[in-house]
Amino acid sequence: MRMSKMYMPTLKEIPSEAEIVSHQLLLRAGMIRQLVSGVYSYLPLGYRVIRKVEQIVREEMDKSGSQELLMSAIQPKELWEATGRWDDFGPEMWKLTDRNNREFCLGPTHEEYFTDLIKNEVKSYKQLPLNLYQIQTKYRDEKRPRFGMMRSREFIMKDAYSFDTDIQKMTEAYDIMWDAYDRIFKRLNLKFRVVQGDTGAMGGRLSHEFMAMSDAGEGRIVYCDTCDYAATDEKAAVVYENINEGEMLELEKIHTPGATTIDDLEELFNMDKSNFAKAIVYNHNKLPIVVIIPGDRELNETKLFNYLGIAEHDIEMADEEMILNISGANKGFTGPIGLKKGTRLIVDSRIRKMRNLVVGGNETDYHIKNANYGRDFEGEVVEDLLLVREGDKCPKCNDSLIMDRGIEVGNIFQLGTKYSDGIGAKFLDENGKEQPFYMGSYGIGITRSVAAIIEQYHDDKGIVWPLNTAPYHVIITVINDKNQEQMELGEKLYNQLTEAGVEVLLDDRKERAGVKFNDRDLIGIPIRVTVGKKASESIVEYSLRSSEEKIECNEAGVYDLVKSEFQKAKLNII
Ligand code: ATP
Ligand code: MG
């Protein structure tokens, strides 16, 4: 491609709306443009990268035995009603109505649709196992679209669905996908970790998330260096050992004016936070729910919502009025003793074993000392409602957990029969008996993966593409476009490499050399050939985007240098 003809609207300034590096660089390198919040156009350079990522995903999916097809983005309401997700999915779902008032959604995912397809076509165990995938555009009206392609409202996903006869076979399908994902993310050159994920919203039994490690990631994970335990913070089990088997003391009412937070109480009582119990009050469809956890810990809302069997969008924090109504006190003084009848009280199991806690008094400006579960209050006990934190004990081997951040680029789910039951998709087993399909679903964020690669491969000048996902492999910069020798040599190398199957950009623009150098750093083409004054001697400068080193080489030597980079990256070159 000749850059004089290319549509590549680069920007000098960092766009103010872009908070993270990948978003900034995608905009600055002229790879994407925003239409409205969370909706992007993929411009020529950006789209080339997307297609390369898609191709790597496609090759490994095909290798795993999965078959590609393409389904519509438009899905009828009835499919989603069959599994209850028309309502459960909540405001993230884009809904629309046709001219006859029939309701549809723009697919946020395709479990129902694939299950329905199979229901009508696959009748016998002899047709199983089956694994189908597509690379398709998804729509989610995200609450906080941000970070460019990382969390958008329209994005490209690879989604795959497996259908099997039983749990054992479903597990095998899951392992095959795990291996395929492992190969895919390695080929994408991502530094990643596989962690246990939460299955709540999908309703499955087991899931793992593939996290590309990056401080820009929205995902928090914990892992153990001694054993292989790794999980998202939503999923991670918390080992909490503040257990005190001492004697129960007499309840005592204490005047605590203005002390509405654990920090205030810590100071006032001069006691560690672990001596207090926190109350968090929610409003679930006008029903108050009070959750009690140890004062030195945070609540893990995912664990709470899973226990309640509800989605995040179905619940909110209680307002002052509701709090006053159930406790008779202002916010900050709610506790488990003496709540209004009918208030649902949910207690983290550790509270049961903690003696003589300080709790809210359910009276403004008062707390109660020496509260004990069983003697003074009771509630629904939930094994673990706590949010993990750095240094917690590993639930598997008791060593310390390490916390880190990552970008969820893919995930795999064992779904069991939730969707086949809902849709009524059955096959006949060996005994001629009807059985529901055992399913799995497997997603990869294609556009998010592009952003993840940039997060891991950039410097202060721009993107540093790995060779196999770069929009072009080589850039030939002609320093002086008015110099015939330079232009001719540039053209010659351009033709020679292009014929060898190398994707080459020829910077033949009427621009200053400085502009050309800045642009090539910004768009991050991995291999660079600079044609300057020594063109008359057939000598050019060769360098890599990822290194400071520059070498002079004869025109005839360029191909061999390029070839060795291709071989290192396991790419074909003629
Ligand atoms: P998240 O927790 O980040 O919202 P999710 O659990 O909702 O992700 P899935 O429904 O499992 O994601 O979708 C499969 C994959 O699609 C994700 O692993 C991610 O890579 C990608 N993805 C999900 N939501 C978005 C989005 N809004 N923008 C870009 N990619 C996304
Ligand atoms: Mg999501």
Coordinates of C-alpha atoms and ligand atoms in Angstrom, one line a residue:
M1 CA 0.0 0.0 0.0
R2 CA 1.3 3.4 -0.9
M3 CA 0.8 5.8 2.0
S4 CA 0.2 8.7 -0.4
K5 CA -3.1 7.0 -1.2
M6 CA -4.0 5.6 2.2
Y7 CA -6.8 6.7 4.5
M8 CA -5.0 6.9 7.8
P9 CA -6.2 10.0 9.7
T10 CA -3.6 10.1 12.5
L11 CA -3.8 12.7 15.3
K12 CA -1.0 14.6 16.9
E13 CA -2.8 15.3 20.2
I14 CA -4.0 12.8 22.7
P15 CA -7.9 12.9 22.5
S16 CA -9.2 14.1 25.8
E17 CA -11.9 11.5 26.0
A18 CA -9.5 8.6 25.9
E19 CA -8.3 7.5 29.4
I20 CA -6.3 4.4 28.6
V21 CA -3.3 3.9 26.3
S22 CA -5.0 1.5 23.9
H23 CA -7.9 3.9 23.4
Q24 CA -5.6 6.9 22.8
L25 CA -3.4 5.0 20.4
L26 CA -6.2 3.5 18.4
L27 CA -7.6 7.0 17.9
R28 CA -4.3 8.7 17.3
A29 CA -3.1 6.0 14.8
G30 CA -6.2 6.5 12.8
M31 CA -7.4 3.0 13.4
I32 CA -10.9 3.7 14.9
R33 CA -13.3 6.5 15.2
Q34 CA -16.3 6.9 17.5
L35 CA -19.8 7.3 16.1
V36 CA -21.6 7.6 19.4
S37 CA -20.6 6.5 22.9
G38 CA -19.4 2.9 22.8
V39 CA -19.9 2.5 19.0
Y40 CA -16.9 2.6 16.7
S41 CA -16.0 2.5 13.1
Y42 CA -13.0 0.4 12.3
L43 CA -10.8 2.2 9.8
P44 CA -8.5 0.5 7.3
L45 CA -5.5 0.0 9.6
G46 CA -7.7 -1.0 12.6
Y47 CA -9.8 -3.4 10.5
R48 CA -6.7 -5.2 9.2
V49 CA -5.6 -5.9 12.8
I50 CA -9.1 -7.1 13.6
R51 CA -9.1 -9.5 10.7
K52 CA -5.7 -10.9 11.7
V53 CA -6.9 -11.6 15.2
E54 CA -10.1 -13.2 13.8
Q55 CA -8.0 -15.4 11.5
I56 CA -5.8 -16.7 14.3
V57 CA -9.0 -17.4 16.3
R58 CA -10.6 -19.1 13.3
E59 CA -7.6 -21.3 12.6
E60 CA -7.4 -22.6 16.1
M61 CA -11.1 -23.1 16.4
D62 CA -11.2 -25.1 13.2
K63 CA -8.2 -27.1 14.4
S64 CA -10.2 -28.0 17.6
G65 CA -13.0 -29.4 15.5
S66 CA -15.4 -26.5 15.9
Q67 CA -17.3 -25.4 12.7
E68 CA -17.8 -21.9 11.7
L69 CA -21.2 -20.5 10.7
L70 CA -22.9 -17.1 10.9
M71 CA -26.1 -16.3 12.7
S72 CA -28.2 -13.1 12.7
A73 CA -27.7 -10.3 15.2
I74 CA -31.5 -10.0 15.3
Q75 CA -33.2 -12.4 17.7
P76 CA -36.9 -12.8 18.5
K77 CA -38.2 -12.2 22.1
E78 CA -39.8 -15.6 22.4
L79 CA -36.4 -17.4 22.4
W80 CA -35.3 -15.3 25.3
E81 CA -38.5 -15.7 27.2
A82 CA -38.1 -19.5 27.1
T83 CA -35.0 -19.2 29.3
G84 CA -36.2 -16.2 31.4
R85 CA -33.4 -14.0 30.1
W86 CA -35.7 -11.5 28.3
D87 CA -36.1 -10.0 31.7
D88 CA -33.1 -11.3 33.5
F89 CA -30.6 -9.8 31.0
G90 CA -31.8 -6.4 32.1
P91 CA -31.0 -3.0 30.6
E92 CA -27.9 -4.2 28.8
M93 CA -30.1 -5.7 26.1
W94 CA -30.9 -3.6 23.1
K95 CA -34.6 -4.2 22.3
L96 CA -36.4 -3.3 19.1
T97 CA -39.9 -3.7 17.6
D98 CA -40.8 -4.4 14.0
R99 CA -43.6 -2.8 12.0
N100 CA -46.0 -5.4 13.2
N101 CA -45.1 -4.8 16.8
R102 CA -43.2 -8.0 17.2
E103 CA -40.3 -7.6 19.7
F104 CA -36.7 -8.5 19.1
C105 CA -33.3 -7.9 20.5
L106 CA -29.9 -7.3 19.0
G107 CA -28.0 -10.3 20.3
P108 CA -25.8 -9.6 23.3
T109 CA -24.9 -13.4 23.1
H110 CA -26.4 -16.4 21.3
E111 CA -27.0 -19.3 23.7
E112 CA -30.8 -19.4 23.1
Y113 CA -30.4 -19.0 19.3
F114 CA -27.9 -21.8 18.9
T115 CA -29.9 -24.1 21.2
D116 CA -33.0 -23.5 19.2
L117 CA -31.2 -24.2 15.9
I118 CA -29.9 -27.5 17.3
K119 CA -33.3 -28.4 18.8
N120 CA -34.8 -28.5 15.3
E121 CA -32.0 -30.2 13.5
V122 CA -30.1 -32.6 15.8
K123 CA -32.2 -35.6 17.0
S124 CA -29.9 -38.4 17.9
Y125 CA -26.8 -39.1 20.0
K126 CA -25.2 -40.3 16.8
Q127 CA -25.0 -36.6 15.7
L128 CA -23.0 -35.6 18.8
P129 CA -20.7 -34.2 19.9
L130 CA -21.1 -30.9 18.1
N131 CA -19.3 -27.6 18.4
L132 CA -20.3 -24.6 16.4
Y133 CA -18.9 -21.1 16.4
Q134 CA -19.3 -17.7 14.7
I135 CA -17.4 -14.4 14.6
Q136 CA -20.1 -11.9 14.8
T137 CA -21.1 -8.4 16.0
K138 CA -22.7 -8.2 19.5
Y139 CA -24.7 -5.5 21.1
R140 CA -24.8 -4.6 24.7
D141 CA -26.1 -1.3 26.1
E142 CA -23.3 -1.2 28.7
K143 CA -23.9 0.9 31.8
R144 CA -20.4 2.4 31.4
P145 CA -19.1 2.1 27.9
R146 CA -15.5 3.3 28.0
F147 CA -11.9 2.6 27.2
G148 CA -12.6 2.4 23.5
M149 CA -12.7 -1.1 22.1
M150 CA -12.3 -2.5 25.6
R151 CA -15.9 -2.0 26.7
S152 CA -18.0 -0.9 23.8
R153 CA -21.7 -1.2 23.1
E154 CA -21.1 -2.8 19.7
F155 CA -18.2 -5.2 19.5
I156 CA -17.0 -8.3 17.7
M157 CA -17.0 -11.6 19.5
K158 CA -16.2 -15.1 18.7
D159 CA -18.8 -17.3 20.3
A160 CA -18.9 -21.0 20.3
Y161 CA -21.4 -23.5 21.7
S162 CA -20.9 -27.2 22.4
F163 CA -23.6 -29.9 22.5
D164 CA -22.9 -33.2 24.2
T165 CA -24.7 -36.3 25.6
D166 CA -23.7 -36.1 29.2
I167 CA -21.6 -34.3 31.8
Q168 CA -18.5 -36.3 31.1
K169 CA -18.6 -35.4 27.4
M170 CA -19.4 -31.8 28.2
T171 CA -16.2 -31.7 30.3
E172 CA -14.2 -33.1 27.5
A173 CA -15.5 -30.4 25.1
Y174 CA -14.6 -27.8 27.7
D175 CA -11.0 -29.1 27.9
I176 CA -10.7 -29.0 24.2
M177 CA -11.8 -25.3 24.1
W178 CA -9.4 -24.5 27.0
D179 CA -6.5 -25.9 24.9
A180 CA -7.7 -24.0 21.8
Y181 CA -7.9 -20.7 23.9
D182 CA -4.4 -21.4 25.3
R183 CA -3.1 -21.7 21.7
I184 CA -5.0 -18.6 20.6
F185 CA -3.8 -16.2 23.3
K186 CA -0.3 -17.5 22.9
R187 CA -0.4 -16.8 19.2
L188 CA -1.8 -13.3 20.0
N189 CA 1.4 -12.8 22.1
L190 CA -0.6 -12.0 25.1
K191 CA 0.7 -12.5 28.6
F192 CA -2.3 -14.0 30.3
R193 CA -3.6 -16.1 33.2
V194 CA -6.5 -18.5 33.3
V195 CA -8.6 -17.9 36.4
Q196 CA -11.8 -19.4 37.8
G197 CA -14.7 -17.2 37.0
D198 CA -18.2 -16.6 38.4
T199 CA -21.0 -18.4 36.7
G200 CA -23.8 -16.5 38.2
A201 CA -25.5 -14.7 35.3
M202 CA -24.9 -17.5 32.8
G203 CA -26.3 -20.1 35.2
G204 CA -23.6 -22.7 34.5
R205 CA -21.5 -25.0 36.7
L206 CA -18.0 -24.0 36.0
S207 CA -16.2 -21.3 34.2
H208 CA -12.7 -20.0 33.5
E209 CA -11.7 -16.6 32.3
F210 CA -8.6 -15.8 30.2
M211 CA -7.2 -12.5 31.5
A212 CA -4.6 -10.5 29.6
M213 CA -2.5 -9.0 32.3
S214 CA -2.6 -5.2 32.3
D215 CA -3.0 -2.4 34.8
A216 CA -5.6 -0.9 32.4
G217 CA -7.8 -4.0 32.9
E218 CA -11.1 -3.7 34.7
G219 CA -10.8 -7.3 36.0
R220 CA -9.2 -8.0 39.3
I221 CA -7.8 -11.4 40.0
V222 CA -6.0 -13.2 42.8
Y223 CA -3.6 -16.0 42.3
C224 CA -1.2 -18.2 44.4
D225 CA 2.4 -18.7 43.5
T226 CA 2.7 -21.8 45.6
C227 CA -0.2 -23.8 44.0
D228 CA -2.2 -23.2 40.9
Y229 CA -5.1 -21.4 42.5
A230 CA -6.3 -18.4 40.5
A231 CA -9.7 -16.7 40.4
T232 CA -11.5 -13.4 39.7
D233 CA -12.2 -11.3 42.7
E234 CA -15.9 -12.0 42.2
K235 CA -15.3 -15.7 42.5
A236 CA -12.4 -16.1 44.9
A237 CA -13.3 -17.8 48.2
V238 CA -12.2 -15.9 51.2
V239 CA -10.4 -17.6 54.1
Y240 CA -11.2 -15.5 57.2
E241 CA -10.0 -16.7 60.5
N242 CA -10.9 -14.1 63.0
I243 CA -12.6 -16.6 65.3
N244 CA -12.9 -16.0 68.9
E245 CA -14.4 -18.6 71.2
G246 CA -14.4 -16.5 74.3
E247 CA -17.2 -16.0 76.8
M248 CA -20.2 -13.9 75.8
L249 CA -20.4 -10.7 77.7
E250 CA -23.5 -8.6 78.6
L251 CA -25.0 -6.3 75.9
E252 CA -24.1 -2.7 76.4
K253 CA -25.6 0.4 74.7
I254 CA -22.9 3.0 73.9
H255 CA -23.4 6.6 72.9
T256 CA -21.6 7.1 69.6
P257 CA -22.7 10.5 68.3
G258 CA -21.8 11.0 64.6
A259 CA -19.9 7.7 64.3
T260 CA -21.4 6.4 61.1
T261 CA -18.4 4.6 59.6
I262 CA -16.1 1.7 60.7
D263 CA -13.2 4.2 60.6
D264 CA -15.1 6.5 63.1
L265 CA -15.8 3.6 65.3
E266 CA -12.3 2.3 65.2
E267 CA -11.1 5.7 66.5
L268 CA -13.9 6.1 69.1
F269 CA -13.6 2.6 70.6
N270 CA -9.8 2.3 70.0
M271 CA -10.4 -1.2 68.8
D272 CA -9.4 -3.0 65.6
K273 CA -12.0 -3.1 62.8
S274 CA -12.4 -6.8 63.2
N275 CA -14.3 -6.2 66.5
F276 CA -17.2 -4.6 64.6
A277 CA -19.9 -5.9 62.3
K278 CA -21.0 -3.9 59.3
A279 CA -24.5 -3.7 58.1
I280 CA -25.2 -3.0 54.4
V281 CA -28.8 -2.3 53.5
Y282 CA -30.2 -3.1 50.0
N283 CA -33.6 -2.4 48.4
H284 CA -34.8 -5.3 46.4
N285 CA -38.1 -4.4 44.8
K286 CA -39.0 -2.3 47.9
L287 CA -38.1 -5.2 50.2
P288 CA -35.2 -4.3 52.6
I289 CA -32.3 -6.7 52.9
V290 CA -29.7 -6.2 55.6
V291 CA -26.4 -7.9 55.2
I292 CA -24.0 -8.3 58.1
I293 CA -20.3 -8.9 57.6
P294 CA -17.1 -8.5 59.7
G295 CA -16.2 -4.8 60.0
D296 CA -12.7 -5.3 58.6
R297 CA -13.9 -6.7 55.3
E298 CA -15.8 -5.6 52.2
L299 CA -18.9 -7.3 50.8
N300 CA -18.6 -9.2 47.6
E301 CA -21.8 -8.2 45.8
T302 CA -21.5 -11.0 43.2
K303 CA -21.6 -13.6 46.0
L304 CA -24.6 -11.8 47.5
F305 CA -26.5 -11.6 44.2
N306 CA -25.8 -15.2 43.4
Y307 CA -27.2 -16.2 46.8
L308 CA -30.3 -14.1 46.3
G309 CA -30.6 -15.5 42.7
I310 CA -30.9 -12.0 41.2
A311 CA -29.1 -9.8 38.8
E312 CA -27.2 -6.6 39.7
H313 CA -29.8 -4.4 37.9
D314 CA -32.6 -5.8 40.1
I315 CA -31.3 -4.4 43.4
E316 CA -30.0 -1.1 44.7
M317 CA -28.7 0.4 47.9
A318 CA -31.5 1.4 50.3
D319 CA -32.1 5.1 50.7
E320 CA -32.3 7.0 54.0
E321 CA -36.0 6.6 54.2
M322 CA -36.0 2.8 53.9
I323 CA -33.2 2.6 56.5
L324 CA -35.1 4.8 58.9
N325 CA -38.2 2.7 58.4
I326 CA -36.5 -0.6 59.2
S327 CA -34.1 0.5 62.0
G328 CA -35.7 3.6 63.4
A329 CA -32.3 5.3 63.0
N330 CA -30.4 7.3 60.5
K331 CA -27.9 5.8 58.1
G332 CA -24.8 4.5 59.8
F333 CA -26.5 3.1 62.9
T334 CA -28.1 0.0 61.4
G335 CA -27.5 -3.3 63.2
P336 CA -28.8 -6.8 63.4
I337 CA -30.6 -6.5 66.8
G338 CA -34.2 -5.2 66.9
L339 CA -34.8 -4.6 63.2
K340 CA -38.4 -4.1 62.0
K341 CA -40.2 -7.4 61.6
G342 CA -40.0 -8.8 58.1
T343 CA -36.7 -7.4 57.3
R344 CA -34.5 -10.0 55.7
L345 CA -31.3 -10.4 57.6
I346 CA -28.4 -12.1 55.8
V347 CA -25.2 -13.0 57.7
D348 CA -21.8 -14.0 56.6
S349 CA -21.0 -17.4 58.3
R350 CA -17.9 -16.0 60.0
I351 CA -20.1 -13.7 62.1
R352 CA -21.5 -16.8 63.9
K353 CA -18.1 -17.5 65.3
M354 CA -17.1 -14.0 66.3
R355 CA -17.7 -13.0 70.0
N356 CA -18.8 -9.7 71.5
L357 CA -19.1 -7.6 68.4
V358 CA -19.9 -3.9 68.2
V359 CA -23.0 -3.5 66.0
G360 CA -25.2 -0.6 65.0
G361 CA -27.8 0.2 67.7
N362 CA -30.8 0.8 65.4
E363 CA -31.1 4.1 67.3
T364 CA -29.4 7.3 66.0
D365 CA -26.1 7.9 67.6
Y366 CA -25.9 4.6 69.4
H367 CA -24.1 1.3 69.0
I368 CA -24.4 -1.9 70.9
K369 CA -21.4 -3.7 72.4
N370 CA -21.0 -7.5 73.0
A371 CA -23.5 -8.6 70.3
N372 CA -23.4 -12.4 69.7
Y373 CA -24.9 -14.4 66.9
G374 CA -27.4 -16.9 68.3
R375 CA -28.0 -15.2 71.6
D376 CA -28.8 -11.7 70.3
F377 CA -29.8 -12.1 66.7
E378 CA -30.2 -14.7 64.0
G379 CA -30.5 -14.6 60.2
E380 CA -29.9 -16.5 57.0
V381 CA -26.3 -17.6 57.2
V382 CA -24.3 -17.6 54.0
E383 CA -21.0 -19.4 53.9
D384 CA -19.0 -16.7 52.3
L385 CA -20.0 -13.1 51.3
L386 CA -16.6 -11.5 51.5
L387 CA -14.4 -9.8 48.9
V388 CA -10.9 -11.2 48.6
R389 CA -7.9 -9.0 49.2
E390 CA -4.2 -9.2 48.7
G391 CA -2.5 -11.3 51.3
D392 CA -5.5 -13.4 52.1
K393 CA -4.8 -17.1 52.6
C394 CA -5.1 -19.2 49.5
P395 CA -8.2 -21.4 49.9
K396 CA -6.2 -24.3 48.4
C397 CA -2.8 -24.3 50.0
N398 CA -3.0 -21.6 52.7
D399 CA -0.1 -19.5 51.3
S400 CA -0.7 -15.8 50.6
L401 CA -2.7 -14.7 47.6
I402 CA -1.4 -12.1 45.2
M403 CA -3.7 -9.6 43.6
D404 CA -3.4 -8.3 40.0
R405 CA -5.4 -6.6 37.2
G406 CA -6.3 -8.0 33.8
I407 CA -8.5 -7.7 30.8
E408 CA -11.0 -10.5 30.3
V409 CA -10.3 -11.4 26.7
G410 CA -12.1 -14.8 26.7
N411 CA -14.1 -17.2 28.8
I412 CA -15.4 -20.7 28.8
F413 CA -18.5 -22.0 30.6
Q414 CA -19.9 -25.4 31.4
L415 CA -23.6 -24.6 31.1
G416 CA -25.2 -28.0 31.8
T417 CA -28.8 -28.2 30.7
K418 CA -30.0 -24.7 31.6
Y419 CA -30.5 -23.6 28.0
S420 CA -31.6 -27.0 26.5
D421 CA -34.1 -27.3 29.3
G422 CA -35.4 -23.8 28.7
I423 CA -35.6 -24.2 25.0
G424 CA -36.8 -27.8 25.2
A425 CA -33.9 -29.1 23.1
K426 CA -33.6 -32.9 23.4
F427 CA -32.0 -35.8 21.5
L428 CA -32.7 -39.6 21.7
D429 CA -30.0 -41.5 23.6
E430 CA -28.7 -45.0 22.8
N431 CA -31.8 -46.4 24.5
G432 CA -34.2 -44.3 22.5
K433 CA -34.9 -42.1 25.5
E434 CA -35.2 -38.3 25.3
Q435 CA -32.3 -36.4 27.0
P436 CA -31.5 -32.7 27.2
F437 CA -28.2 -31.6 25.5
Y438 CA -25.3 -30.8 27.9
M439 CA -23.9 -27.6 26.7
G440 CA -20.9 -25.3 26.9
S441 CA -20.4 -21.8 25.7
Y442 CA -17.1 -20.1 24.9
G443 CA -16.5 -16.4 24.1
I444 CA -13.5 -14.4 22.9
G445 CA -13.7 -10.6 22.6
I446 CA -12.0 -10.0 19.2
T447 CA -12.1 -6.2 19.4
R448 CA -11.2 -6.3 23.1
S449 CA -8.2 -8.5 22.3
V450 CA -6.9 -5.9 19.9
A451 CA -7.0 -3.3 22.7
A452 CA -5.3 -5.8 25.0
I453 CA -2.5 -6.4 22.6
I454 CA -1.9 -2.6 22.4
E455 CA -2.0 -2.4 26.2
Q456 CA 0.8 -4.9 26.3
Y457 CA 2.8 -3.7 23.3
H458 CA 3.4 0.0 23.2
D459 CA 5.9 2.7 24.2
D460 CA 5.7 6.4 24.6
K461 CA 5.9 6.9 20.8
G462 CA 3.1 4.6 19.8
I463 CA 2.1 1.0 19.2
V464 CA 4.7 -1.8 18.9
W465 CA 2.8 -4.5 17.0
P466 CA 3.9 -8.1 17.2
L467 CA 4.5 -9.2 13.6
N468 CA 1.6 -11.6 13.2
T469 CA -1.1 -9.0 14.2
A470 CA 0.5 -5.9 12.7
P471 CA -1.6 -4.1 10.1
Y472 CA 1.4 -4.3 7.8
H473 CA 4.6 -6.2 8.3
V474 CA 7.1 -3.7 6.8
I475 CA 7.2 0.0 6.3
I476 CA 9.6 1.5 3.7
T477 CA 10.2 5.2 4.4
V478 CA 11.5 7.2 1.5
I479 CA 13.2 10.2 3.1
N480 CA 13.1 12.5 0.1
D481 CA 10.2 11.8 -2.2
K482 CA 11.7 14.3 -4.8
N483 CA 14.9 12.3 -5.1
Q484 CA 14.5 9.9 -8.0
E485 CA 17.1 7.4 -6.8
Q486 CA 15.4 7.1 -3.4
M487 CA 12.0 6.7 -4.9
E488 CA 13.1 4.1 -7.3
L489 CA 14.9 2.0 -4.7
G490 CA 11.9 2.3 -2.4
E491 CA 9.6 1.1 -5.2
K492 CA 11.9 -1.7 -6.0
L493 CA 12.0 -3.0 -2.5
Y494 CA 8.3 -2.5 -2.2
N495 CA 7.6 -4.7 -5.2
Q496 CA 10.1 -7.3 -4.3
L497 CA 8.8 -7.8 -0.7
T498 CA 5.1 -7.6 -1.8
E499 CA 5.7 -10.4 -4.3
A500 CA 7.2 -12.5 -1.5
G501 CA 3.8 -12.2 0.3
V502 CA 5.0 -9.5 2.8
E503 CA 2.5 -6.8 3.6
V504 CA 4.4 -3.6 2.9
L505 CA 3.6 0.1 3.4
L506 CA 5.6 2.5 1.1
D507 CA 5.8 6.0 2.7
D508 CA 5.9 8.0 -0.5
R509 CA 4.0 11.0 0.9
K510 CA 5.1 14.5 0.3
E511 CA 5.9 15.0 4.0
R512 CA 9.0 15.9 6.0
A513 CA 11.1 13.0 7.2
G514 CA 10.2 13.8 10.8
V515 CA 6.5 13.4 10.1
K516 CA 7.1 10.1 8.4
F517 CA 9.2 8.8 11.3
N518 CA 6.6 9.9 13.9
D519 CA 3.8 8.3 12.0
R520 CA 5.6 5.0 11.6
D521 CA 6.4 4.9 15.3
L522 CA 2.8 5.7 16.1
I523 CA 1.2 3.1 13.9
G524 CA 3.8 0.6 15.1
I525 CA 4.8 -1.3 12.0
P526 CA 7.3 -3.9 13.2
I527 CA 10.0 -3.9 10.4
R528 CA 11.3 -0.7 9.0
V529 CA 13.4 0.1 6.0
T530 CA 14.6 3.7 5.5
V531 CA 15.7 4.8 2.1
G532 CA 17.8 7.9 2.3
K533 CA 21.0 9.5 0.9
K534 CA 22.8 6.2 0.4
A535 CA 20.2 5.0 -2.1
S536 CA 22.8 5.9 -4.7
E537 CA 25.0 3.1 -3.3
S538 CA 22.0 0.8 -2.9
I539 CA 22.3 1.0 0.8
V540 CA 19.3 1.3 3.2
E541 CA 18.8 1.4 6.9
Y542 CA 17.1 -1.5 8.5
S543 CA 15.5 -1.5 12.0
L544 CA 12.8 -3.0 14.2
R545 CA 10.1 -1.0 15.9
S546 CA 10.8 -2.9 19.1
S547 CA 14.5 -2.1 19.2
E548 CA 16.8 0.9 19.1
E549 CA 19.3 -0.9 16.9
K550 CA 19.8 0.3 13.3
I551 CA 21.8 -1.4 10.7
E552 CA 22.9 -0.4 7.3
C553 CA 22.4 -3.1 4.7
N554 CA 22.6 -3.6 1.0
E555 CA 19.4 -3.6 -0.9
A556 CA 19.9 -7.3 -1.6
G557 CA 20.1 -8.1 2.1
V558 CA 16.7 -6.7 3.1
Y559 CA 14.8 -9.8 2.1
D560 CA 16.9 -12.1 4.2
L561 CA 16.5 -9.9 7.3
V562 CA 12.7 -9.8 6.8
K563 CA 12.6 -13.5 6.2
S564 CA 14.4 -14.2 9.5
E565 CA 11.8 -12.1 11.4
F566 CA 9.0 -14.0 9.6
Q567 CA 10.6 -17.3 10.7
K568 CA 10.9 -16.2 14.3
A569 CA 7.2 -15.3 14.2
K570 CA 6.3 -18.6 12.5
L571 CA 4.8 -16.7 9.5
N572 CA 5.1 -17.8 5.9
I573 CA 7.2 -16.0 3.4
I574 CA 7.8 -17.0 -0.2
Ligands
ATP1 P1 -17.3 -8.3 31.3 O1 -17.3 -8.9 32.6 O2 -16.1 -7.6 30.9 O3 -18.5 -7.4 31.1 P2 -18.7 -10.5 30.2 O4 -18.5 -11.5 31.2 O5 -20.0 -9.7 30.1 O6 -17.5 -9.5 30.2 P3 -19.1 -12.4 28.1 O7 -20.6 -12.3 28.1 O8 -18.6 -13.7 28.6 O9 -18.4 -11.2 28.8 O10 -18.5 -12.2 26.6 C1 -17.5 -12.9 26.1 C2 -16.3 -12.0 25.7 O11 -16.7 -10.9 25.0 C3 -15.6 -11.4 27.0 O12 -14.7 -12.3 27.5 C4 -15.0 -10.2 26.4 O13 -13.7 -10.5 25.9 C5 -15.9 -9.8 25.3 N1 -16.8 -8.6 25.7 C6 -17.8 -8.7 26.6 N2 -18.4 -7.5 26.7 C7 -17.7 -6.6 25.9 C8 -17.8 -5.2 25.6 N3 -18.7 -4.5 26.1 N4 -16.9 -4.7 24.7 C9 -15.9 -5.5 24.1 N5 -15.8 -6.8 24.4 C10 -16.7 -7.4 25.3
MG2 MG -20.5 -7.8 30.7

